[in-house]
PDB file of N, CA and C in Angstrom:
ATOM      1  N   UNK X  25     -11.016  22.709   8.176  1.00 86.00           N
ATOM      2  CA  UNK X  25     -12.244  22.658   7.390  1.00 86.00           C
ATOM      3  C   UNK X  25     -13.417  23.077   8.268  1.00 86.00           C
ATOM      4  N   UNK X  26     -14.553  23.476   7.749  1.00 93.00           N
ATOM      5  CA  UNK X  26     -15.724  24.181   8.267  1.00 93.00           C
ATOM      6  C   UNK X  26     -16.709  23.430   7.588  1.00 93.00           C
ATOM      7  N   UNK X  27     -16.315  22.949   7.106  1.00 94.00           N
ATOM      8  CA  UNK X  27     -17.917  21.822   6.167  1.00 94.00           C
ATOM      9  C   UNK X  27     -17.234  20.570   5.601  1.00 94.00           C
ATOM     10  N   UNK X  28     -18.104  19.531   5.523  1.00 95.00           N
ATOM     11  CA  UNK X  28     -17.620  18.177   5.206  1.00 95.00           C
ATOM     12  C   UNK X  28     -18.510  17.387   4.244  1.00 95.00           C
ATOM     13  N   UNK X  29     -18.671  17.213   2.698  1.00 96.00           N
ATOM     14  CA  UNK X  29     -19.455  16.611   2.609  1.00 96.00           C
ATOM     15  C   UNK X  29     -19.418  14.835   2.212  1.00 96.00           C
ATOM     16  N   UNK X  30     -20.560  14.078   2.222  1.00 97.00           N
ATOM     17  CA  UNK X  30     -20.204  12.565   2.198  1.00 97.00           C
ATOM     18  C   UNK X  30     -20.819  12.247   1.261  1.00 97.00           C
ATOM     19  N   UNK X  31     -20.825  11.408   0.130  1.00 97.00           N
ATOM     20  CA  UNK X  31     -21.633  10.985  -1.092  1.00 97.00           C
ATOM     21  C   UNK X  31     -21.314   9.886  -1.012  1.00 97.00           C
ATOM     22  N   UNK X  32     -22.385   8.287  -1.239  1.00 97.00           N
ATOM     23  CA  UNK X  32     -22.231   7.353  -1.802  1.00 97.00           C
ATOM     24  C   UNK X  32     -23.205   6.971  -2.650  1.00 97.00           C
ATOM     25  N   UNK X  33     -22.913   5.950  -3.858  1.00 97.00           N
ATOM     26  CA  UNK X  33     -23.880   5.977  -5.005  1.00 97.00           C
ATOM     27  C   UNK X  33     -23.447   4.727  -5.636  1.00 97.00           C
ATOM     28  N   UNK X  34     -24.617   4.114  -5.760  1.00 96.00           N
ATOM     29  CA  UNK X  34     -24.274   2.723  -6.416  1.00 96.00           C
ATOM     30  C   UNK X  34     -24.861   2.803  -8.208  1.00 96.00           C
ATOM     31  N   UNK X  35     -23.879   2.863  -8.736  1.00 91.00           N
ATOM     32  CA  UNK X  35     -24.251   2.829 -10.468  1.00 91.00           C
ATOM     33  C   UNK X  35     -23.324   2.283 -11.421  1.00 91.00           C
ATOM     34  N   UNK X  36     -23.937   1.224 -12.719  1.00 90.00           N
ATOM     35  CA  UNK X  36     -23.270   1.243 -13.340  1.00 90.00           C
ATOM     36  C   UNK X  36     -22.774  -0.199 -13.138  1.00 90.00           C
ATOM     37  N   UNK X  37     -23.111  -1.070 -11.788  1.00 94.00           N
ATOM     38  CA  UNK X  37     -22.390  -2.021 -11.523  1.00 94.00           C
ATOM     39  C   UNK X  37     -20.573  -1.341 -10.285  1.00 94.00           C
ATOM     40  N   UNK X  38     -20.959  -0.642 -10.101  1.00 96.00           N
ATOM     41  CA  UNK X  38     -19.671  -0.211  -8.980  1.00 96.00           C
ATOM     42  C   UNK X  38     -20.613   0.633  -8.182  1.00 96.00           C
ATOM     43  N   UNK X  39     -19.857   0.965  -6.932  1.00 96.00           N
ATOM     44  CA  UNK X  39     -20.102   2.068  -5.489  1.00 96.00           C
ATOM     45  C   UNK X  39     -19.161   3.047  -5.125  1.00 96.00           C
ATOM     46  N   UNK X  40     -19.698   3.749  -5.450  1.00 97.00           N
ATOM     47  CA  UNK X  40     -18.894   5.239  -5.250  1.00 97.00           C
ATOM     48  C   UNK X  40     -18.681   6.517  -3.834  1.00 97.00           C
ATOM     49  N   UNK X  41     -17.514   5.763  -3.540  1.00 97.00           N
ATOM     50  CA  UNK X  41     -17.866   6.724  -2.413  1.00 97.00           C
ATOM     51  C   UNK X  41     -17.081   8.456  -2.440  1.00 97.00           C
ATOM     52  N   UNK X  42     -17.311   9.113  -1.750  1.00 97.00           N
ATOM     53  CA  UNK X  42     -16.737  10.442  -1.932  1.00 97.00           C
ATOM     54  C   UNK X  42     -16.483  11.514  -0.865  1.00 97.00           C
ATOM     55  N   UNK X  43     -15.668  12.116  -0.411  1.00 95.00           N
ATOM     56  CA  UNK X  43     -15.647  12.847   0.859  1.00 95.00           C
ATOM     57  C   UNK X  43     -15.195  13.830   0.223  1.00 95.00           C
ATOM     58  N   UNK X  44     -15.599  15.128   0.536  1.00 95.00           N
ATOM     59  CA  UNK X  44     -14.781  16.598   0.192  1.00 95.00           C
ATOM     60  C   UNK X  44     -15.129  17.262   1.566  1.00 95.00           C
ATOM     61  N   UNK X  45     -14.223  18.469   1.347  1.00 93.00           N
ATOM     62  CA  UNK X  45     -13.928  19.154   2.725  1.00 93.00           C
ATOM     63  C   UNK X  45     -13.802  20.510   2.051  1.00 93.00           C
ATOM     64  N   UNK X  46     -13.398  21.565   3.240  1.00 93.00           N
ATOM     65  CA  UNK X  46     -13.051  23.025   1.907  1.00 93.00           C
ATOM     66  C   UNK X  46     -11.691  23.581   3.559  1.00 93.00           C
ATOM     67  N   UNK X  47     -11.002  22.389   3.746  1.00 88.00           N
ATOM     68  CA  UNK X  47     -10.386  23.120   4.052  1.00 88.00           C
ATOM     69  C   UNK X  47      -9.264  23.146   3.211  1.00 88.00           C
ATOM     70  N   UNK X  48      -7.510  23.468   4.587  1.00 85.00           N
ATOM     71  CA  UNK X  48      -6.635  23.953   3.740  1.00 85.00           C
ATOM     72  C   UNK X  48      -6.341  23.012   2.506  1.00 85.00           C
ATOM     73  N   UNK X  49      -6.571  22.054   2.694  1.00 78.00           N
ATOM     74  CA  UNK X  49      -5.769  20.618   1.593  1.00 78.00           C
ATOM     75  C   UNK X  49      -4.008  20.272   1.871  1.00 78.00           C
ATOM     76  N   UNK X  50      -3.478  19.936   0.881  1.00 72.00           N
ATOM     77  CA  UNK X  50      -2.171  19.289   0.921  1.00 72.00           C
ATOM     78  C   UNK X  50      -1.267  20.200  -0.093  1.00 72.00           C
ATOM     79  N   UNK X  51      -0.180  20.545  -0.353  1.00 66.00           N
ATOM     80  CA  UNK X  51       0.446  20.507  -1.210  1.00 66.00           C
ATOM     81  C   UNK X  51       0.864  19.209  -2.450  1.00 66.00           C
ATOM     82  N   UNK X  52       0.896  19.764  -3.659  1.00 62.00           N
ATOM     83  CA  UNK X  52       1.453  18.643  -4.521  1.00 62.00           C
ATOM     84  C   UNK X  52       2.798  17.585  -3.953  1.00 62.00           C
ATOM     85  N   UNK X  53       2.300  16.926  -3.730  1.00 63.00           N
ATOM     86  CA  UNK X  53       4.030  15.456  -3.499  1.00 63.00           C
ATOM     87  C   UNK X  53       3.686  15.312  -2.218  1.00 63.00           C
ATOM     88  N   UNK X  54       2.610  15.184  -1.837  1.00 62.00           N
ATOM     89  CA  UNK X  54       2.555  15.483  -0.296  1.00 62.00           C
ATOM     90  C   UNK X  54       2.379  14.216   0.029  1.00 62.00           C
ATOM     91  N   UNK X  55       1.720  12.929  -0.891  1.00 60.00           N
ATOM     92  CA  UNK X  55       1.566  11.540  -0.280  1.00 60.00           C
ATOM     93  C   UNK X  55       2.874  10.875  -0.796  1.00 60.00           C
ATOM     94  N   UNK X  56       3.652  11.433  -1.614  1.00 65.00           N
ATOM     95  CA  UNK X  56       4.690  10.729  -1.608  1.00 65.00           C
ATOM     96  C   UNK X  56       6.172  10.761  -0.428  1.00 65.00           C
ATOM     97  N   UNK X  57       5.455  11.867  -0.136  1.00 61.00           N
ATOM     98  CA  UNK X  57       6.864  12.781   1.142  1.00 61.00           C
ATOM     99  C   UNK X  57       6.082  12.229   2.370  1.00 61.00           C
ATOM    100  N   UNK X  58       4.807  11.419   2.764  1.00 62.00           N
ATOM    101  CA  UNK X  58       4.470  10.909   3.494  1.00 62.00           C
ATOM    102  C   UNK X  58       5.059   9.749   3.865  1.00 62.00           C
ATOM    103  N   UNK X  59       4.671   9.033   2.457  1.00 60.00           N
ATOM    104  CA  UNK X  59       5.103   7.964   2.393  1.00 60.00           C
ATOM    105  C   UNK X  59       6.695   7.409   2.841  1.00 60.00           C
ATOM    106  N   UNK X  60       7.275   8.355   2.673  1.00 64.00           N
ATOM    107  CA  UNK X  60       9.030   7.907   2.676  1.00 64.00           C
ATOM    108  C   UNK X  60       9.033   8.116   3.858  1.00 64.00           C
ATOM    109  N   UNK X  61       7.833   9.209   4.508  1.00 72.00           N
ATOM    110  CA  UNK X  61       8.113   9.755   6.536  1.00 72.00           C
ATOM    111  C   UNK X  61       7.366   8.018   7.219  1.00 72.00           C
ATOM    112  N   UNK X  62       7.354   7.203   6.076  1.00 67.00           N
ATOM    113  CA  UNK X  62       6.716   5.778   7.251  1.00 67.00           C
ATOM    114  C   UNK X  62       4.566   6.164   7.482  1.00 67.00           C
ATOM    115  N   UNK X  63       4.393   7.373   6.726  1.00 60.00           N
ATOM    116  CA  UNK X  63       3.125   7.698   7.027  1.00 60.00           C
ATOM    117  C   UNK X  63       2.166   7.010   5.592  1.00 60.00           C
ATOM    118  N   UNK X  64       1.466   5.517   5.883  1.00 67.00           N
ATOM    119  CA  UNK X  64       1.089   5.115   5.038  1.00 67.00           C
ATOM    120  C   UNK X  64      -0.446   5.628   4.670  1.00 67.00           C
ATOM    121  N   UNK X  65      -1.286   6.430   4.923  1.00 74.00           N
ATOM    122  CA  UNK X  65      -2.994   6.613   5.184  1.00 74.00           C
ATOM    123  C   UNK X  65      -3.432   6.408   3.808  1.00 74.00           C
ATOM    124  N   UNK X  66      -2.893   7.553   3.092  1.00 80.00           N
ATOM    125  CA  UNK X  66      -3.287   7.607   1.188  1.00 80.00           C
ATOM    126  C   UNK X  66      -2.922   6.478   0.656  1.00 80.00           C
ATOM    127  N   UNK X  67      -1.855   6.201   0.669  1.00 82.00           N
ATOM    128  CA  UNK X  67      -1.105   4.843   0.035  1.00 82.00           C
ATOM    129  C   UNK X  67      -1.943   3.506   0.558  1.00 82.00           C
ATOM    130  N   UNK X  68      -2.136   3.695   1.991  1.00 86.00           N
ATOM    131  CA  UNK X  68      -2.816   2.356   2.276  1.00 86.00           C
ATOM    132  C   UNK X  68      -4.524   2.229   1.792  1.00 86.00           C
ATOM    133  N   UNK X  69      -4.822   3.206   1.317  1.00 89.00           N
ATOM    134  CA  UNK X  69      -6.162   3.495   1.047  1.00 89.00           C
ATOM    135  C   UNK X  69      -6.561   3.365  -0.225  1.00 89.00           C
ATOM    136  N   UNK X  70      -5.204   3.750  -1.224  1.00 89.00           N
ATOM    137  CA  UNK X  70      -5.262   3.737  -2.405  1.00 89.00           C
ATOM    138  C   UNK X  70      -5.205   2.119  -2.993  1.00 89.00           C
ATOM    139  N   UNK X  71      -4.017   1.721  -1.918  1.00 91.00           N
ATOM    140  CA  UNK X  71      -3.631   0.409  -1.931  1.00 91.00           C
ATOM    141  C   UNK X  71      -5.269  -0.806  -1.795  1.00 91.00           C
ATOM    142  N   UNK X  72      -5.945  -0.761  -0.761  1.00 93.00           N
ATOM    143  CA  UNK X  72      -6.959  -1.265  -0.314  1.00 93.00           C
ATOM    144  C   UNK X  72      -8.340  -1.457  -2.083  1.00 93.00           C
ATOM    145  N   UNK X  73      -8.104  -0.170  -1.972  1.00 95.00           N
ATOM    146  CA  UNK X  73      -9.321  -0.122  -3.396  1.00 95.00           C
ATOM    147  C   UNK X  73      -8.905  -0.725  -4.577  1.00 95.00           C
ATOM    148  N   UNK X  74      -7.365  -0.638  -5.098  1.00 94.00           N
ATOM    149  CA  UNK X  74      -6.764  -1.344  -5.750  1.00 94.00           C
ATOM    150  C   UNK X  74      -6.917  -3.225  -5.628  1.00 94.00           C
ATOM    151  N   UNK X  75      -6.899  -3.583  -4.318  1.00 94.00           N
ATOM    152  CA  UNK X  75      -7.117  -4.820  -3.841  1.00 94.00           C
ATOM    153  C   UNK X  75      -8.282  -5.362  -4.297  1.00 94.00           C
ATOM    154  N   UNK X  76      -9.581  -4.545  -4.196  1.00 93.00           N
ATOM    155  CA  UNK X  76     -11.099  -4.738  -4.990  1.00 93.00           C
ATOM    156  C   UNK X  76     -11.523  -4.248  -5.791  1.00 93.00           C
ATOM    157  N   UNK X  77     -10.339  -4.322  -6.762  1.00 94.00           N
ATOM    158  CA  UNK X  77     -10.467  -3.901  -7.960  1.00 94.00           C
ATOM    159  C   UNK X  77     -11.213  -2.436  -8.385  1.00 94.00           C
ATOM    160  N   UNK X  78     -10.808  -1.472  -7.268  1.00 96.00           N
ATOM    161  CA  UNK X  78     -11.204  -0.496  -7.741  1.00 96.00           C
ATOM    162  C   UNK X  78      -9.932   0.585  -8.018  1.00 96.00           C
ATOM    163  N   UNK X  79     -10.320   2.079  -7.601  1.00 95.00           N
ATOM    164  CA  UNK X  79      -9.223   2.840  -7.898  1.00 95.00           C
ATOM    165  C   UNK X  79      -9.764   3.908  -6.577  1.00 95.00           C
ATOM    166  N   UNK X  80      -8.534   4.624  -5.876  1.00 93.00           N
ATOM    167  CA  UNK X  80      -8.951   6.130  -5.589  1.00 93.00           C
ATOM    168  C   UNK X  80      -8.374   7.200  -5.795  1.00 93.00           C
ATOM    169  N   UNK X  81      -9.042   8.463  -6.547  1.00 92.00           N
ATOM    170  CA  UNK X  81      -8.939   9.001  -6.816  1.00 92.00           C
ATOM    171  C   UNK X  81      -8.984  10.473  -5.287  1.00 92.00           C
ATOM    172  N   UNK X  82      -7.378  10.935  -5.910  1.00 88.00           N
ATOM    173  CA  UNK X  82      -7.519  12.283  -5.031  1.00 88.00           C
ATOM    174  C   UNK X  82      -7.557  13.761  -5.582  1.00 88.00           C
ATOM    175  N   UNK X  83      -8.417  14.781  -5.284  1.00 89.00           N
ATOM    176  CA  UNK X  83      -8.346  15.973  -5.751  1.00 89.00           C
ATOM    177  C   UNK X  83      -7.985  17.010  -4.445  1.00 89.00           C
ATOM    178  N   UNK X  84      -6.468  17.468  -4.661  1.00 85.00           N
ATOM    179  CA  UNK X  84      -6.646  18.648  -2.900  1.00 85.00           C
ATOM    180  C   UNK X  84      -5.732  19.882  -4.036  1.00 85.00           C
ATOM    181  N   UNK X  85      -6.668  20.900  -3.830  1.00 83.00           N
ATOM    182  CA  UNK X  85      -6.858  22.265  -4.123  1.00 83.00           C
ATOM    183  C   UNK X  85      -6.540  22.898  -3.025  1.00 83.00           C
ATOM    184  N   UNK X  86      -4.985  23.247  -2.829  1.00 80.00           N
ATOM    185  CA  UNK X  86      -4.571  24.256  -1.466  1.00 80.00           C
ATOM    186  C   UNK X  86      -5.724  25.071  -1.435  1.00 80.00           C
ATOM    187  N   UNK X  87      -5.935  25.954  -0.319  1.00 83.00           N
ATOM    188  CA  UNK X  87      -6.746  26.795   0.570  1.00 83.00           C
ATOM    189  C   UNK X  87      -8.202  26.596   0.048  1.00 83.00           C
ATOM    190  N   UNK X  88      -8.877  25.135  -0.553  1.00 86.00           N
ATOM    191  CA  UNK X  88     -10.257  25.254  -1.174  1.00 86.00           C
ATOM    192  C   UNK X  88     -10.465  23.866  -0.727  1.00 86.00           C
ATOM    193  N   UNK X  89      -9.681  22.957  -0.406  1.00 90.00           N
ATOM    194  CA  UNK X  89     -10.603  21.531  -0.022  1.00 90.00           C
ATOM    195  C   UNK X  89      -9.865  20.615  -0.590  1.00 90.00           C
ATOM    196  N   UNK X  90     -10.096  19.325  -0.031  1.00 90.00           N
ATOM    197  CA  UNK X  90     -10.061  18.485  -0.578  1.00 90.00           C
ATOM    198  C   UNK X  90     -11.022  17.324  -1.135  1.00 90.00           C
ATOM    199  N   UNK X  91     -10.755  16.052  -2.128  1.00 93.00           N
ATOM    200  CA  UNK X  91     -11.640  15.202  -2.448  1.00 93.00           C
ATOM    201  C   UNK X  91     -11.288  14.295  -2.547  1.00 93.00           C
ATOM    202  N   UNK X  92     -11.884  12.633  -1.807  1.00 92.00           N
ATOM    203  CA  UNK X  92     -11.116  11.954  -2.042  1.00 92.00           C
ATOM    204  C   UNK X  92     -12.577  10.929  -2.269  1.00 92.00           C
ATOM    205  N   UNK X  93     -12.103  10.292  -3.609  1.00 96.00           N
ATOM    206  CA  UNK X  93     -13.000   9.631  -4.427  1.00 96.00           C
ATOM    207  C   UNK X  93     -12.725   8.097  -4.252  1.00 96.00           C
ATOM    208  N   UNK X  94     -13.683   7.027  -4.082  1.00 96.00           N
ATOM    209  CA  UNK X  94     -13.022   5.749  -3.947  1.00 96.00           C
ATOM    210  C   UNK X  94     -14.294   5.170  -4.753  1.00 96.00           C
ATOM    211  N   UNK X  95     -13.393   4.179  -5.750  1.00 96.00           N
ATOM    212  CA  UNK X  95     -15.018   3.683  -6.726  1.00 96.00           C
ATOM    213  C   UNK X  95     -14.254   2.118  -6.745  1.00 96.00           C
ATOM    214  N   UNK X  96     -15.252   1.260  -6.492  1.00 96.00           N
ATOM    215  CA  UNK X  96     -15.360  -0.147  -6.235  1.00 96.00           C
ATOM    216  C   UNK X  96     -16.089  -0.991  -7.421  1.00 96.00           C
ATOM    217  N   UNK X  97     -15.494  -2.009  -8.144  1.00 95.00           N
ATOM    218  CA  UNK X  97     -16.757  -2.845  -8.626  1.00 95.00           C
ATOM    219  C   UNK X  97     -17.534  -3.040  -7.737  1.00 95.00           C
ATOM    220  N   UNK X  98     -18.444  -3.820  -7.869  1.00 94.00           N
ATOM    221  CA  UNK X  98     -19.454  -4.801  -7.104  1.00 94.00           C
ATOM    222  C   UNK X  98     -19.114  -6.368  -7.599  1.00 94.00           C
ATOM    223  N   UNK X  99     -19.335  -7.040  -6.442  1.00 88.00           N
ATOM    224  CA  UNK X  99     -18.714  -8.236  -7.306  1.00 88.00           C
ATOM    225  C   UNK X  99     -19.542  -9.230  -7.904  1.00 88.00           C
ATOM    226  N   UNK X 100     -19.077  -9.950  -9.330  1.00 82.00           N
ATOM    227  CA  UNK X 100     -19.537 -10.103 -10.177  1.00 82.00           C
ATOM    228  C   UNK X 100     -19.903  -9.227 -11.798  1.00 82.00           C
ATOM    229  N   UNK X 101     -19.521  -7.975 -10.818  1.00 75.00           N
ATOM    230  CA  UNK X 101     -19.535  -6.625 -12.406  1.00 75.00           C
ATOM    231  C   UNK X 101     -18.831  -6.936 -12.922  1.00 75.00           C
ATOM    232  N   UNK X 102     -18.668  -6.443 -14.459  1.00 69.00           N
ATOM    233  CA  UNK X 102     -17.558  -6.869 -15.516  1.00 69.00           C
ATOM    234  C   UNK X 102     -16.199  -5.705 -15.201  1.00 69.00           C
ATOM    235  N   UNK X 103     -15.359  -6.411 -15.500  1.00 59.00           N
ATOM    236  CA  UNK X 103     -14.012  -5.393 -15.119  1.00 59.00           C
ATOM    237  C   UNK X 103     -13.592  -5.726 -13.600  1.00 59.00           C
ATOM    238  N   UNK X 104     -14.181  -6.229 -12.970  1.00 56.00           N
ATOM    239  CA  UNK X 104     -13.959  -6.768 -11.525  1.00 56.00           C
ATOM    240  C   UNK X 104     -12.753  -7.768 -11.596  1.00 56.00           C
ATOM    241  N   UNK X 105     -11.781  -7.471 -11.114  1.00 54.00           N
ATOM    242  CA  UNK X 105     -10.870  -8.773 -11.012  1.00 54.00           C
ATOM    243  C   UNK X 105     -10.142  -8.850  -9.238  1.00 54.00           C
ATOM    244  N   UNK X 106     -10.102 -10.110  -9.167  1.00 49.00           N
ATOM    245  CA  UNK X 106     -10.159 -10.710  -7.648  1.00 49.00           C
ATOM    246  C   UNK X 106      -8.365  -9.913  -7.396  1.00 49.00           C
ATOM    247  N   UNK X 107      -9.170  -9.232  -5.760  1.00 49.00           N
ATOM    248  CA  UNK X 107      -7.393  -9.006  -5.543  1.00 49.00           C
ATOM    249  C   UNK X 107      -6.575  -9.875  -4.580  1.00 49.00           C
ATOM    250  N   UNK X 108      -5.345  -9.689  -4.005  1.00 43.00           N
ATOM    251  CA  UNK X 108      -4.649 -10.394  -3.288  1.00 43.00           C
ATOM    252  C   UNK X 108      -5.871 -11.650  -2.532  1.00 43.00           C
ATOM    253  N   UNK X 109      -5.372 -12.695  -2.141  1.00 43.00           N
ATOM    254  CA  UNK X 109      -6.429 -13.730  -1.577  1.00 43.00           C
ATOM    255  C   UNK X 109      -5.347 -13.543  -0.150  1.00 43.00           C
ATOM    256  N   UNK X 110      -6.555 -13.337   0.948  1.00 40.00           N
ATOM    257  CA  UNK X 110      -6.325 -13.155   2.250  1.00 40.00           C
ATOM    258  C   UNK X 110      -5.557 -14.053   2.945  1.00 40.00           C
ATOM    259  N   UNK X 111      -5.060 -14.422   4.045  1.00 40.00           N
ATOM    260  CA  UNK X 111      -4.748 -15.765   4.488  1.00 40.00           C
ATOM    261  C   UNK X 111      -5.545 -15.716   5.484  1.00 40.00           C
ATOM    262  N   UNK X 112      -5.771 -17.392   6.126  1.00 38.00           N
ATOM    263  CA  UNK X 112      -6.887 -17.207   7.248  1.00 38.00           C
ATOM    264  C   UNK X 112      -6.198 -16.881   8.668  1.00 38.00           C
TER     265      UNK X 112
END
């Protein structure tokens, strides 16, 4: 990649964060063929936002970039539901 950009934005009652790039990107099945290589990054990331009740979203467009979208309630927003409880 040759450029990187960063967006965050609080609306709506959630926080939105956003990274795109324009480099090569991934091929399709590429976090799942990670995943089975023991390589958790997407999964653990996807996993994490899921935990606070959010979601992330990925967009990778071979030879144009990628995007990787992560949107969070805030807590107390509606639709917010509590994830795994930590241990101390």
């Amino acid at each position: 990649a040759t450029a990187a950009c960063l967006r965050l934005a609080q609306d709506n009652g959630q926080i939105e964060l956003e990274v795109s790039d324009n480099g090569k990107s991934f091929p399709a099945g590429h976090e799942e063929k990670t995943r089975a290589e023991g390589h958790l990054g997407l999964a653990g990331m996807r996993e994490r936002a899921a935990l606070l009740g959010g979601q992330l979203d990925i967009l990778a467009e071979p030879q144009r970039g990628t995007t990787v979208r992560a949107i969070i309630p805030l807590p107390g927003s509606p639709g917010r539901h509590a994830g795994r409880k930590r241990k101390p």
